[in-house]
Coordinates of C-alpha atoms in Angstrom, one line a residue:
Chain A
M8 CA 43.6 145.5 -70.8
V9 CA 43.8 143.0 -68.0
S10 CA 40.4 142.9 -66.4
K11 CA 41.6 140.6 -63.6
L12 CA 45.2 140.4 -62.6
P13 CA 46.7 136.9 -62.7
A14 CA 47.1 135.2 -59.3
D15 CA 50.8 134.5 -59.8
S16 CA 51.5 138.2 -60.4
V17 CA 52.7 140.7 -57.8
G18 CA 49.6 142.6 -58.9
L19 CA 49.5 146.4 -58.7
V20 CA 52.8 148.1 -58.0
T21 CA 54.0 151.7 -57.5
Q22 CA 57.4 153.2 -58.0
H23 CA 59.7 154.9 -55.5
K24 CA 62.4 157.4 -55.9
A25 CA 65.7 157.6 -54.2
I26 CA 67.7 160.9 -54.2
F27 CA 71.4 161.0 -53.9
E28 CA 72.9 164.4 -53.1
E29 CA 76.4 163.2 -52.9
P30 CA 78.4 163.6 -56.2
L31 CA 79.0 160.3 -58.1
S32 CA 82.4 160.0 -59.9
L33 CA 82.1 158.2 -63.2
D34 CA 84.5 156.1 -65.2
C35 CA 84.6 158.8 -68.0
G36 CA 86.2 161.2 -65.5
R37 CA 83.2 163.4 -65.0
T38 CA 81.1 163.7 -61.9
L39 CA 77.3 163.8 -61.5
P40 CA 76.7 166.4 -58.8
R41 CA 73.5 164.6 -57.8
Y42 CA 71.2 161.9 -59.1
E43 CA 67.9 160.1 -58.7
L44 CA 67.0 156.5 -59.2
V45 CA 63.4 155.3 -59.6
Y46 CA 62.8 151.8 -58.4
E47 CA 60.1 149.3 -57.6
T48 CA 60.1 146.6 -54.9
Y49 CA 58.1 143.4 -54.7
G50 CA 57.7 141.1 -51.7
T51 CA 58.7 141.9 -48.1
L52 CA 62.1 142.5 -46.6
N53 CA 62.6 140.3 -43.6
R54 CA 63.6 141.7 -40.2
E55 CA 67.2 140.6 -40.6
R56 CA 67.3 142.2 -44.0
T57 CA 68.8 139.1 -45.6
N58 CA 66.3 138.2 -48.3
A59 CA 66.8 141.1 -50.7
I60 CA 67.5 140.5 -54.4
L61 CA 68.6 143.2 -56.8
V62 CA 67.3 142.7 -60.3
C63 CA 69.2 144.6 -63.0
H64 CA 67.6 145.4 -66.3
A65 CA 68.9 145.1 -69.8
L66 CA 69.2 147.6 -72.7
S67 CA 65.5 148.4 -73.2
G68 CA 64.3 147.5 -69.7
S69 CA 63.2 149.7 -66.8
H70 CA 62.6 149.5 -63.1
H71 CA 59.1 148.1 -63.9
A72 CA 60.2 144.4 -63.8
A73 CA 56.9 142.8 -62.6
G74 CA 53.2 143.5 -61.9
Y75 CA 51.0 146.2 -63.3
H76 CA 50.8 150.0 -62.7
S77 CA 47.1 150.0 -63.3
E78 CA 44.3 147.5 -64.1
H79 CA 44.3 149.0 -67.5
D80 CA 47.9 148.1 -68.4
R81 CA 48.1 145.9 -71.5
K82 CA 51.3 144.3 -70.3
P83 CA 53.0 143.5 -67.0
G84 CA 56.6 144.4 -66.1
W85 CA 59.4 143.0 -68.3
W86 CA 60.4 140.0 -66.1
E87 CA 56.9 138.9 -65.1
T88 CA 57.8 135.3 -66.1
C89 CA 60.4 135.1 -63.3
I90 CA 59.1 137.5 -60.6
G91 CA 56.1 136.7 -58.5
P92 CA 54.6 134.3 -56.0
G93 CA 55.8 130.8 -56.7
K94 CA 58.1 132.0 -59.5
P95 CA 61.9 131.7 -59.5
L96 CA 62.3 135.1 -57.9
D97 CA 59.6 134.2 -55.4
T98 CA 58.0 137.2 -53.8
N99 CA 56.7 135.0 -51.0
R100 CA 60.3 134.5 -50.0
F101 CA 62.3 137.3 -51.4
F102 CA 62.3 141.1 -51.4
I103 CA 63.0 142.2 -54.9
V104 CA 64.4 145.6 -55.9
C105 CA 64.7 146.8 -59.5
A106 CA 66.0 150.3 -60.3
N107 CA 66.0 152.2 -63.6
N108 CA 69.6 152.6 -64.6
L109 CA 71.4 155.9 -64.5
G110 CA 71.1 157.4 -68.0
G111 CA 67.7 155.7 -68.4
C112 CA 64.5 157.3 -69.6
H113 CA 61.9 156.0 -67.1
G114 CA 62.5 158.4 -64.3
S115 CA 66.1 158.0 -63.1
T116 CA 68.5 160.8 -63.9
G117 CA 69.3 160.7 -67.6
P118 CA 69.7 162.7 -70.8
A119 CA 66.2 164.2 -70.5
T120 CA 66.8 165.4 -66.9
T121 CA 67.5 169.1 -66.5
N122 CA 71.1 169.8 -66.0
P123 CA 71.4 172.0 -62.9
D124 CA 74.3 173.9 -64.5
T125 CA 72.4 175.0 -67.6
G126 CA 68.8 174.7 -66.7
K127 CA 68.3 172.7 -69.9
P128 CA 68.0 168.9 -70.4
Y129 CA 71.4 167.2 -70.5
G130 CA 70.9 165.8 -74.0
D131 CA 74.1 164.8 -75.5
D132 CA 76.0 166.3 -72.6
F133 CA 74.9 163.5 -70.3
P134 CA 78.0 161.6 -69.4
V135 CA 78.6 158.2 -70.9
V136 CA 77.9 155.8 -68.1
T137 CA 79.4 152.3 -67.7
V138 CA 78.3 149.1 -66.1
K139 CA 80.7 149.9 -63.2
D140 CA 79.1 153.3 -62.8
W141 CA 75.7 151.6 -62.6
V142 CA 76.9 149.2 -60.0
R143 CA 78.3 152.0 -57.9
S144 CA 75.0 153.9 -58.1
Q145 CA 73.1 150.8 -57.2
A146 CA 75.3 150.2 -54.2
R147 CA 74.3 153.6 -52.8
L148 CA 70.6 152.6 -53.3
A149 CA 71.4 149.4 -51.2
D150 CA 72.9 151.7 -48.6
Q151 CA 69.8 153.8 -48.5
L152 CA 67.6 150.7 -48.2
E153 CA 69.9 149.5 -45.5
I154 CA 70.7 146.3 -47.3
K155 CA 74.2 145.3 -46.4
Q156 CA 74.3 142.2 -48.5
W157 CA 72.0 141.0 -51.4
A158 CA 70.9 137.4 -51.2
A159 CA 71.4 137.7 -55.0
V160 CA 72.0 140.1 -57.8
A161 CA 70.2 138.9 -60.9
G162 CA 69.8 139.8 -64.5
G163 CA 69.7 138.7 -68.1
S164 CA 71.8 140.1 -71.0
L165 CA 73.2 143.5 -69.9
G166 CA 71.5 142.8 -66.6
G167 CA 73.6 139.7 -66.1
M168 CA 76.7 141.8 -66.8
Q169 CA 75.8 144.1 -64.0
A170 CA 75.4 141.0 -61.7
M171 CA 78.9 140.0 -62.7
Q172 CA 80.3 143.5 -62.1
W173 CA 78.6 143.5 -58.6
A174 CA 80.4 140.2 -57.8
I175 CA 83.8 141.8 -58.8
D176 CA 83.4 145.3 -57.3
F177 CA 81.5 144.5 -54.1
P178 CA 82.4 140.8 -53.3
Q179 CA 81.0 141.0 -49.8
R180 CA 77.7 142.6 -50.7
L181 CA 76.1 139.6 -52.5
R182 CA 75.7 135.9 -51.8
H183 CA 74.8 134.9 -55.4
A184 CA 75.2 136.3 -58.9
I185 CA 72.6 135.2 -61.4
V186 CA 74.0 135.7 -64.8
I187 CA 71.6 134.8 -67.6
A188 CA 72.2 135.0 -71.4
A189 CA 75.2 137.2 -70.8
A190 CA 78.8 137.4 -72.0
P191 CA 82.1 138.5 -70.4
K192 CA 82.4 141.2 -73.0
L193 CA 81.0 142.1 -76.4
S194 CA 82.4 140.6 -79.7
A195 CA 83.3 142.7 -82.7
Q196 CA 80.0 141.6 -84.2
N197 CA 78.0 142.7 -81.1
I198 CA 79.7 146.1 -81.2
G199 CA 79.1 146.4 -84.9
F200 CA 75.3 145.9 -84.4
N201 CA 75.4 148.6 -81.7
E202 CA 77.2 151.0 -83.9
V203 CA 74.7 150.6 -86.7
A204 CA 71.9 151.3 -84.2
R205 CA 73.6 154.5 -83.1
Q206 CA 74.3 155.6 -86.7
A207 CA 70.6 155.1 -87.5
I208 CA 69.7 157.4 -84.6
M209 CA 72.3 160.0 -85.5
A210 CA 71.4 160.0 -89.2
D211 CA 67.8 161.0 -88.3
P212 CA 67.6 164.8 -89.1
E213 CA 65.5 165.2 -85.9
F214 CA 68.4 164.0 -83.7
H215 CA 70.0 167.5 -83.7
G216 CA 73.2 166.2 -82.2
G217 CA 71.3 164.8 -79.2
R218 CA 69.7 168.2 -78.3
Y219 CA 66.4 167.3 -79.9
Y220 CA 64.5 168.2 -76.6
D221 CA 65.3 171.8 -77.3
H222 CA 63.6 171.5 -80.7
D223 CA 60.6 169.7 -79.3
V224 CA 61.1 166.7 -81.6
S225 CA 62.7 163.3 -81.3
P226 CA 64.5 161.1 -83.8
R227 CA 61.7 158.5 -83.9
R228 CA 62.6 157.1 -87.3
G229 CA 66.2 156.5 -86.4
L230 CA 65.4 155.0 -83.1
A231 CA 62.7 152.7 -84.7
V232 CA 65.4 151.5 -87.2
A233 CA 67.8 150.9 -84.3
R234 CA 65.1 148.8 -82.5
M235 CA 64.2 146.9 -85.7
L236 CA 67.8 145.9 -86.1
G237 CA 68.2 145.0 -82.4
H238 CA 65.0 143.0 -82.6
I239 CA 66.3 140.8 -85.4
T240 CA 69.4 140.0 -83.3
Y241 CA 67.3 139.0 -80.3
L242 CA 65.4 136.4 -82.3
S243 CA 66.8 133.3 -83.9
D244 CA 66.6 132.5 -87.6
D245 CA 64.4 129.5 -86.8
A246 CA 62.1 131.6 -84.6
M247 CA 61.6 134.1 -87.4
R248 CA 61.1 131.4 -90.0
A249 CA 58.5 129.7 -87.8
K250 CA 56.7 133.0 -87.0
F251 CA 56.7 134.7 -90.4
G252 CA 58.3 132.5 -93.1
R253 CA 57.9 134.4 -96.3
D254 CA 54.3 135.2 -95.6
L255 CA 52.9 138.1 -97.5
R256 CA 50.3 140.6 -96.1
G257 CA 48.6 140.7 -99.4
K258 CA 50.0 140.7 -102.9
M259 CA 53.5 141.8 -103.8
S260 CA 53.2 145.5 -104.5
Y261 CA 56.3 146.0 -106.6
D262 CA 56.6 149.3 -104.7
F263 CA 58.8 150.5 -101.9
D264 CA 56.2 152.3 -99.9
E265 CA 54.0 149.2 -99.2
V266 CA 54.6 146.6 -96.6
D267 CA 54.8 143.3 -98.5
F268 CA 56.0 140.7 -96.0
Q269 CA 54.6 139.9 -92.6
V270 CA 58.1 140.2 -91.1
E271 CA 58.4 143.8 -92.3
S272 CA 55.1 144.6 -90.8
Y273 CA 56.1 143.1 -87.5
L274 CA 59.4 144.9 -87.3
R275 CA 57.8 148.2 -88.2
Y276 CA 55.2 147.7 -85.5
Q277 CA 57.9 146.8 -83.0
G278 CA 59.9 149.9 -84.0
Q279 CA 56.9 152.2 -83.7
Q280 CA 55.8 150.8 -80.4
F281 CA 59.3 151.1 -79.0
V282 CA 59.8 154.8 -79.8
Q283 CA 56.7 155.8 -77.9
G284 CA 58.2 154.8 -74.6
F285 CA 61.9 155.1 -75.2
D286 CA 64.5 157.9 -75.5
A287 CA 67.1 157.9 -78.3
N288 CA 69.8 159.3 -76.1
T289 CA 69.3 156.5 -73.6
Y290 CA 69.5 154.0 -76.3
M291 CA 72.9 155.5 -77.4
L292 CA 74.1 155.4 -73.7
M293 CA 73.0 151.8 -73.1
T294 CA 74.6 150.5 -76.3
K295 CA 77.9 152.3 -75.3
A296 CA 77.7 150.7 -71.8
L297 CA 77.4 147.3 -73.4
D298 CA 80.4 148.0 -75.8
Y299 CA 82.6 149.2 -72.9
F300 CA 81.8 146.3 -70.6
D301 CA 84.9 144.2 -70.2
P302 CA 85.7 143.4 -66.5
A303 CA 88.9 141.5 -67.5
A304 CA 90.4 144.7 -69.0
D305 CA 91.1 146.0 -65.4
Y306 CA 92.9 142.7 -64.7
G307 CA 95.4 142.4 -67.5
D308 CA 92.8 141.1 -69.9
D309 CA 92.4 137.9 -67.9
L310 CA 88.9 137.0 -66.9
S311 CA 90.1 134.4 -64.3
T312 CA 92.1 137.1 -62.6
A313 CA 89.1 139.4 -62.7
L314 CA 86.9 136.8 -61.0
A315 CA 89.6 135.6 -58.5
G316 CA 88.3 137.9 -55.7
I317 CA 84.6 137.1 -55.9
E318 CA 83.0 135.5 -52.9
C319 CA 79.5 134.7 -54.1
G320 CA 78.0 131.6 -55.8
T321 CA 77.2 132.0 -59.5
L322 CA 74.4 130.6 -61.5
L323 CA 75.0 130.8 -65.3
I324 CA 72.2 130.1 -67.8
S325 CA 72.4 130.3 -71.6
F326 CA 70.1 129.5 -74.4
S327 CA 71.0 127.2 -77.4
S328 CA 69.7 129.5 -80.1
D329 CA 71.0 132.8 -78.6
W330 CA 73.5 134.0 -81.2
R331 CA 73.8 137.5 -79.7
F332 CA 75.3 136.1 -76.5
A333 CA 75.8 132.4 -77.4
P334 CA 76.2 129.6 -74.9
E335 CA 80.0 129.6 -75.6
R336 CA 80.1 133.1 -74.1
S337 CA 78.6 131.9 -70.8
V338 CA 81.1 129.0 -70.9
E339 CA 83.9 131.6 -70.9
I340 CA 82.6 132.9 -67.6
L341 CA 82.2 129.3 -66.4
R342 CA 85.8 128.4 -67.2
A343 CA 87.1 131.5 -65.4
L344 CA 85.1 130.6 -62.3
L345 CA 86.3 127.0 -62.4
D346 CA 89.9 128.2 -62.7
N347 CA 89.4 129.9 -59.4
E348 CA 87.5 126.9 -57.8
K349 CA 84.5 129.2 -57.2
P350 CA 81.0 127.8 -56.6
V351 CA 79.2 127.8 -59.9
S352 CA 76.4 126.0 -61.7
Y353 CA 75.6 126.2 -65.4
L354 CA 72.7 125.2 -67.6
E355 CA 72.3 125.6 -71.3
V356 CA 68.6 125.6 -72.1
E357 CA 67.5 124.1 -75.3
A358 CA 65.3 126.9 -76.8
T359 CA 64.4 128.2 -80.2
Q360 CA 63.6 131.8 -79.1
G361 CA 67.1 133.3 -79.4
H362 CA 68.4 135.9 -77.0
D363 CA 64.9 136.9 -75.9
A364 CA 64.5 133.4 -74.4
F365 CA 65.5 134.8 -71.0
L366 CA 62.2 136.6 -70.9
M367 CA 60.1 133.6 -71.8
P368 CA 58.4 130.9 -69.7
I369 CA 60.5 128.0 -70.9
P370 CA 59.9 125.1 -68.5
R371 CA 63.5 123.8 -68.3
Y372 CA 64.7 127.4 -67.6
I373 CA 62.1 128.2 -65.0
E374 CA 62.6 124.8 -63.3
A375 CA 66.4 125.2 -62.9
F376 CA 66.2 128.9 -62.0
S377 CA 63.5 128.0 -59.3
A378 CA 65.6 125.1 -58.0
Y379 CA 68.7 127.3 -57.6
M380 CA 66.7 130.1 -56.0
G381 CA 65.0 127.7 -53.6
N382 CA 68.4 126.9 -52.2
V383 CA 69.3 130.6 -52.0
A384 CA 66.0 131.1 -50.1
R385 CA 66.9 128.4 -47.6
E386 CA 70.4 129.9 -47.2
C387 CA 69.3 133.4 -46.5
A388 CA 66.4 132.4 -44.1
P389 CA 67.2 133.8 -40.7
Chain B
M29 CA 71.3 122.1 -48.3
N30 CA 69.8 119.0 -47.0
P31 CA 71.2 118.4 -43.5
A32 CA 69.1 115.2 -43.2
T33 CA 71.3 113.5 -45.9
T34 CA 73.0 110.5 -44.3
M35 CA 74.6 107.4 -45.6
N36 CA 71.3 105.6 -45.8
P37 CA 70.1 106.8 -49.2
L38 CA 73.4 106.1 -50.7
R39 CA 73.7 102.9 -52.5
R40 CA 76.4 100.6 -51.1
E41 CA 78.4 101.4 -54.3
L42 CA 78.4 105.1 -53.5
E43 CA 79.3 104.3 -49.9
I44 CA 82.5 102.6 -51.1
V45 CA 83.2 105.5 -53.4
A46 CA 82.7 108.0 -50.6
A47 CA 85.1 106.1 -48.3
W48 CA 87.8 106.5 -51.0
I49 CA 87.5 110.3 -50.9
Q50 CA 89.9 112.2 -48.7
P51 CA 88.2 114.9 -46.5
G52 CA 88.6 118.4 -47.9
A53 CA 89.6 117.0 -51.3
R54 CA 88.7 118.6 -54.7
V55 CA 86.2 116.3 -56.4
L56 CA 84.7 116.1 -59.9
D57 CA 81.8 113.8 -60.4
L58 CA 81.2 113.0 -64.1
G59 CA 77.6 112.1 -64.7
C60 CA 76.6 113.2 -61.2
G61 CA 72.8 112.5 -61.7
D62 CA 70.7 114.3 -59.1
G63 CA 73.8 115.1 -57.0
L64 CA 73.2 112.7 -54.1
L65 CA 76.8 111.6 -53.8
L66 CA 78.1 115.2 -54.1
D67 CA 75.7 116.4 -51.5
Y68 CA 76.9 113.8 -49.1
L69 CA 80.6 114.5 -49.8
V70 CA 80.2 118.2 -49.4
H71 CA 78.4 118.0 -46.1
H72 CA 80.2 115.0 -44.5
K73 CA 83.7 115.3 -46.0
G74 CA 83.9 119.1 -46.6
V75 CA 85.0 118.6 -50.2
T76 CA 85.1 121.2 -52.9
A77 CA 83.1 119.6 -55.6
Y78 CA 81.6 120.0 -59.1
G79 CA 79.3 117.6 -60.9
L80 CA 78.8 117.2 -64.6
E81 CA 75.4 116.1 -65.9
I82 CA 73.7 116.0 -69.3
D83 CA 70.1 115.8 -68.2
P84 CA 68.6 119.2 -67.5
A85 CA 66.0 117.8 -65.0
K86 CA 68.8 116.3 -63.0
V87 CA 70.9 119.5 -63.3
A88 CA 67.9 121.3 -61.6
R89 CA 67.8 118.7 -58.8
C90 CA 71.5 119.3 -58.1
M91 CA 70.9 123.1 -58.0
E92 CA 68.1 122.5 -55.5
R93 CA 70.5 120.6 -53.3
G94 CA 72.9 123.5 -53.7
V95 CA 75.7 121.4 -55.2
N96 CA 77.8 122.9 -58.0
V97 CA 76.7 121.4 -61.3
V98 CA 77.7 122.0 -64.9
H99 CA 75.3 121.0 -67.7
A100 CA 77.6 119.2 -70.1
D101 CA 77.9 116.2 -72.4
L102 CA 80.8 113.9 -71.4
D103 CA 81.2 113.0 -75.1
K104 CA 82.2 116.5 -75.8
G105 CA 84.9 116.2 -73.3
I106 CA 85.8 117.9 -70.1
R107 CA 88.2 120.5 -71.6
D108 CA 86.8 123.3 -69.4
F109 CA 88.8 121.8 -66.5
R110 CA 92.5 122.3 -66.2
K111 CA 95.2 119.7 -65.8
D112 CA 95.4 118.4 -62.2
S113 CA 92.6 120.5 -60.9
F114 CA 91.1 117.7 -58.9
D115 CA 92.2 115.1 -56.3
H116 CA 89.4 112.6 -57.3
V117 CA 87.5 112.4 -60.5
I118 CA 84.5 110.1 -60.2
L119 CA 82.9 108.2 -63.1
S120 CA 80.0 106.3 -61.4
Q121 CA 78.1 104.1 -63.8
A122 CA 78.9 106.5 -66.7
L123 CA 81.8 104.9 -68.5
Q124 CA 79.6 102.5 -70.4
A125 CA 77.3 105.3 -71.6
V126 CA 79.9 107.5 -73.4
H127 CA 81.1 107.1 -77.0
Y128 CA 84.8 107.2 -76.3
P129 CA 85.5 105.6 -72.9
D130 CA 89.3 105.3 -73.7
K131 CA 89.5 109.1 -74.4
L132 CA 87.4 109.9 -71.3
L133 CA 89.7 107.8 -69.1
E134 CA 92.7 109.7 -70.3
E135 CA 90.8 113.0 -69.6
V136 CA 89.9 111.8 -66.1
L137 CA 93.5 111.3 -65.3
R138 CA 94.5 114.6 -67.0
V139 CA 92.2 116.7 -64.8
G140 CA 92.5 114.5 -61.7
R141 CA 95.2 112.8 -59.6
E142 CA 93.0 109.8 -59.1
G143 CA 90.1 108.3 -61.0
I144 CA 87.2 106.4 -59.3
I145 CA 85.4 104.3 -61.9
T146 CA 82.4 102.1 -61.5
F147 CA 80.6 100.1 -64.1
P148 CA 78.4 97.0 -64.6
N149 CA 80.5 93.9 -65.4
I150 CA 79.0 92.2 -68.4
G151 CA 81.2 89.2 -67.7
Y152 CA 79.2 88.4 -64.6
W153 CA 78.0 84.8 -64.6
R154 CA 74.3 85.7 -64.8
M155 CA 74.9 87.8 -67.9
R156 CA 76.9 85.0 -69.5
F157 CA 74.1 82.6 -68.6
Q158 CA 71.4 84.8 -70.2
F159 CA 73.5 85.2 -73.4
M160 CA 74.4 81.5 -73.6
F161 CA 71.2 79.8 -72.7
H162 CA 68.5 82.4 -73.7
G163 CA 70.5 83.9 -76.6
C164 CA 69.4 87.4 -75.6
M165 CA 71.2 90.6 -74.7
P166 CA 71.7 90.3 -70.9
R167 CA 69.6 92.4 -68.5
G168 CA 69.6 92.7 -64.8
P169 CA 69.4 95.2 -61.9
A170 CA 72.6 96.9 -63.0
L171 CA 71.5 96.8 -66.7
P172 CA 67.8 97.3 -66.7
F173 CA 67.4 98.5 -70.4
A174 CA 66.6 96.6 -73.6
W175 CA 69.2 96.5 -76.3
Y176 CA 67.3 99.1 -78.4
N177 CA 66.9 101.8 -75.8
T178 CA 69.8 101.3 -73.5
P179 CA 72.1 104.3 -72.8
N180 CA 74.8 101.7 -72.0
I181 CA 76.5 101.5 -75.4
R182 CA 80.0 100.5 -74.3
L183 CA 79.6 97.5 -72.1
C184 CA 82.8 95.8 -70.9
T185 CA 84.0 93.1 -68.6
V186 CA 86.4 93.4 -65.7
R187 CA 89.1 91.9 -67.9
D188 CA 88.3 94.3 -70.8
F189 CA 88.6 97.2 -68.5
E190 CA 91.9 96.1 -67.0
H191 CA 93.3 95.4 -70.5
L192 CA 92.3 99.0 -71.6
C193 CA 94.0 100.4 -68.5
A194 CA 97.2 98.5 -69.2
S195 CA 97.2 99.7 -72.8
L196 CA 96.7 103.3 -71.7
G197 CA 99.4 103.2 -69.0
I198 CA 96.9 103.5 -66.3
G199 CA 97.6 101.8 -63.0
I200 CA 94.9 100.1 -60.8
V201 CA 95.3 101.2 -57.2
E202 CA 92.3 99.3 -55.8
R203 CA 89.5 97.1 -57.1
R204 CA 86.2 96.2 -55.3
L205 CA 83.4 94.0 -56.6
L206 CA 79.8 93.8 -55.6
D207 CA 76.9 91.5 -56.4
R208 CA 73.3 92.5 -57.0
A209 CA 72.6 92.7 -53.3
H210 CA 75.6 95.1 -53.2
H211 CA 77.6 92.6 -51.1
S212 CA 81.2 91.5 -51.4
H213 CA 82.2 87.9 -51.1
V214 CA 85.6 86.1 -51.0
I215 CA 84.7 84.2 -54.2
M216 CA 84.6 87.5 -56.1
N217 CA 88.3 88.0 -55.5
L218 CA 89.0 84.5 -56.8
A219 CA 87.1 85.0 -60.0
P220 CA 86.1 88.7 -60.2
N221 CA 85.1 88.7 -63.9
L222 CA 82.7 85.8 -63.2
F223 CA 81.2 86.8 -59.8
G224 CA 81.4 90.5 -59.7
E225 CA 78.2 92.3 -60.9
I226 CA 79.4 95.8 -60.3
A227 CA 83.1 96.7 -60.5
L228 CA 84.7 99.6 -58.7
Y229 CA 88.2 100.9 -59.4
R230 CA 90.6 103.5 -58.1
I231 CA 93.0 104.3 -61.0
Q232 CA 96.1 106.5 -61.3
R233 CA 98.6 107.4 -64.0
E234 CA 101.4 104.9 -64.0
V235 CA 104.7 106.5 -63.2
A236 CA 106.9 105.9 -66.3

C-alpha cells in the first residue's frame, strides 16, 4: 500500500472507454461488428492538439501505464519509470494516451466479452488479431480523440512493434516512433518459446478448448507455467544468478512437491500472481500477434522497402543483456532506416536486467529517452 | 533544435571543416561527440547528417539537439552504412583513438565520396622538443592526456599520415594546418610536419 503517492507520479488516474460501432475488418479475414477500447490519459492536451503521445503496451501490459487507481494500490502502472512529471514521457509537456489492446483482458473487447451473435463469451472464437489490426483500431481511437497526428507513438517490446507498424501504416499521423527493446520480426527461437507457452495453456484440463468461461473455471496452472517460461526469457542469465544463485529455501527435500531453490519459489510466485489478473485466451492471442508480426512480409520480405514510406523520426533503444530481442535485432531496424536516409537515433544501453530492462529506471536509458523527448516537446510546441 | 547555434561556439578547426561541406550534402560524422558540428551543419547548410558516438552521455546530448546519432564503436566498423551513401565522412580528432586507423580510412572512403580527417600532429616542434629535452611523452592542448590514460593510442605525424594515404591509394585533395591558437601561418606550409599542431585533410579515392 502506498500511503502517500510519489511526487513524480501522475497520481490517481481513472480509465475511460471508447465505443466503436463501425465494423472493423481484421487481417484474418473476419470482422468485428463493434468493439470497445478502455484507455487512460495523463497530462493535458494542448489547444492545437499537437502534444499527444500514444503509448502501446506489450504482451502482459494494459492501458494502466502510469499512476494509481487508488491509494491502496500496491503497484503503479507498468511504465511508471518513464511516464510522469519530469520523466521521459513528461506529463507536464505531453498528453499521454494508453489503450488496452483489442483481444486484451483489462476491459477492451476480447475473448471474455460477450459475442453479440451468441450471447456467450467469445472464448476461442475471438478472432486472432494482429499488430496491424491493433494499429487500425488505435487510429480510430485517435479519430475519436480528434488527434490528427501523434507527437510520438512509443512502446517497448511488442509495444515498440506497434510503434513501427504505425509509422508504416499511417506515416502522416505520427512525428516520431519510439521503438524500445523490439525486433523487426520474431526469430524461430522466439516463436518456439511462444508455442511452448500456448501448449502449456492448452494442456491444462481446465482450458476446455478456450471455452472455460462456460465451465466457470480457468486454466490457471497452464497460464502460470506459460508465465514462468516467459519470465525466464525476460531476465538475463546474469540477473538470475545475481538474484538467486543456487540459494535454497531450506534443506534439499529429495521430493518433487517441495520448493527447494529460491528461483523456483520466485517463478511459482510470479506465475500465481500473474494468473490472478490475466486471461489465458488473451495470452494466446498476444503471443500469436507477436509471432505474426513481420512488416517486411508485405514488402517482398525487405525491411528497407517496408520502411521506405515512413515520414517520422525514429528513436531505437536496445539493452545489452536482452536476449529475447537482442541489440542486433534493433540494429536490423536501424540499418533499414539508414538505407532510406530516414532520421533515426540509436542507443544500446549497458544493462544486466535482460529484456525487462525497458521497464527499469536505468540512468543511461532514462537520460537518453528524456533527451530525445525533450527535443520532441520543443518540436510539437505550438 | 537550437536556433541560437552560430559559428561562435565552433572551434576554428570545425569552422574549416564546415566550410568544406557542400550545402544539402549527405554527411556522416564519425566520433561526433555532443553533436555541435552536426547541429551547425544541419541548421546552416541543410545537410542530411548522422553522427556516430561511443559515449552514451554524448549520444544523449546529440539527441537533445535533435541530430541523428547512432551509438557505435568505430573499432567495430561502420558496416551498417552502404557503399557511397555519403558525400562527406568526417573523422574529427578520432583517427588517433581507434585501433585500426588504416582499416577505418578505407571504410571512410567506402561509404563516402570524400573523407575529412583531422588529427593532432605529433611531429609538431613543441612535441619533438618535449620528447627530446624532457624525455617525456609529449602533451599539449591538442593532446591533454598522460600516456597511461590517453584515448589517443595511434598518434602519427603529418608525414606518417601522408605515407599511409599513399600506400592505401588515397589521394589528398586539400591540407590545412593550425597552431594551438588555431591560426594558420605561411611557415606551416613550408614545414607542415614541424609547425602544424593540428592537421586537417580532405581525402578521396585515387582514380586508378
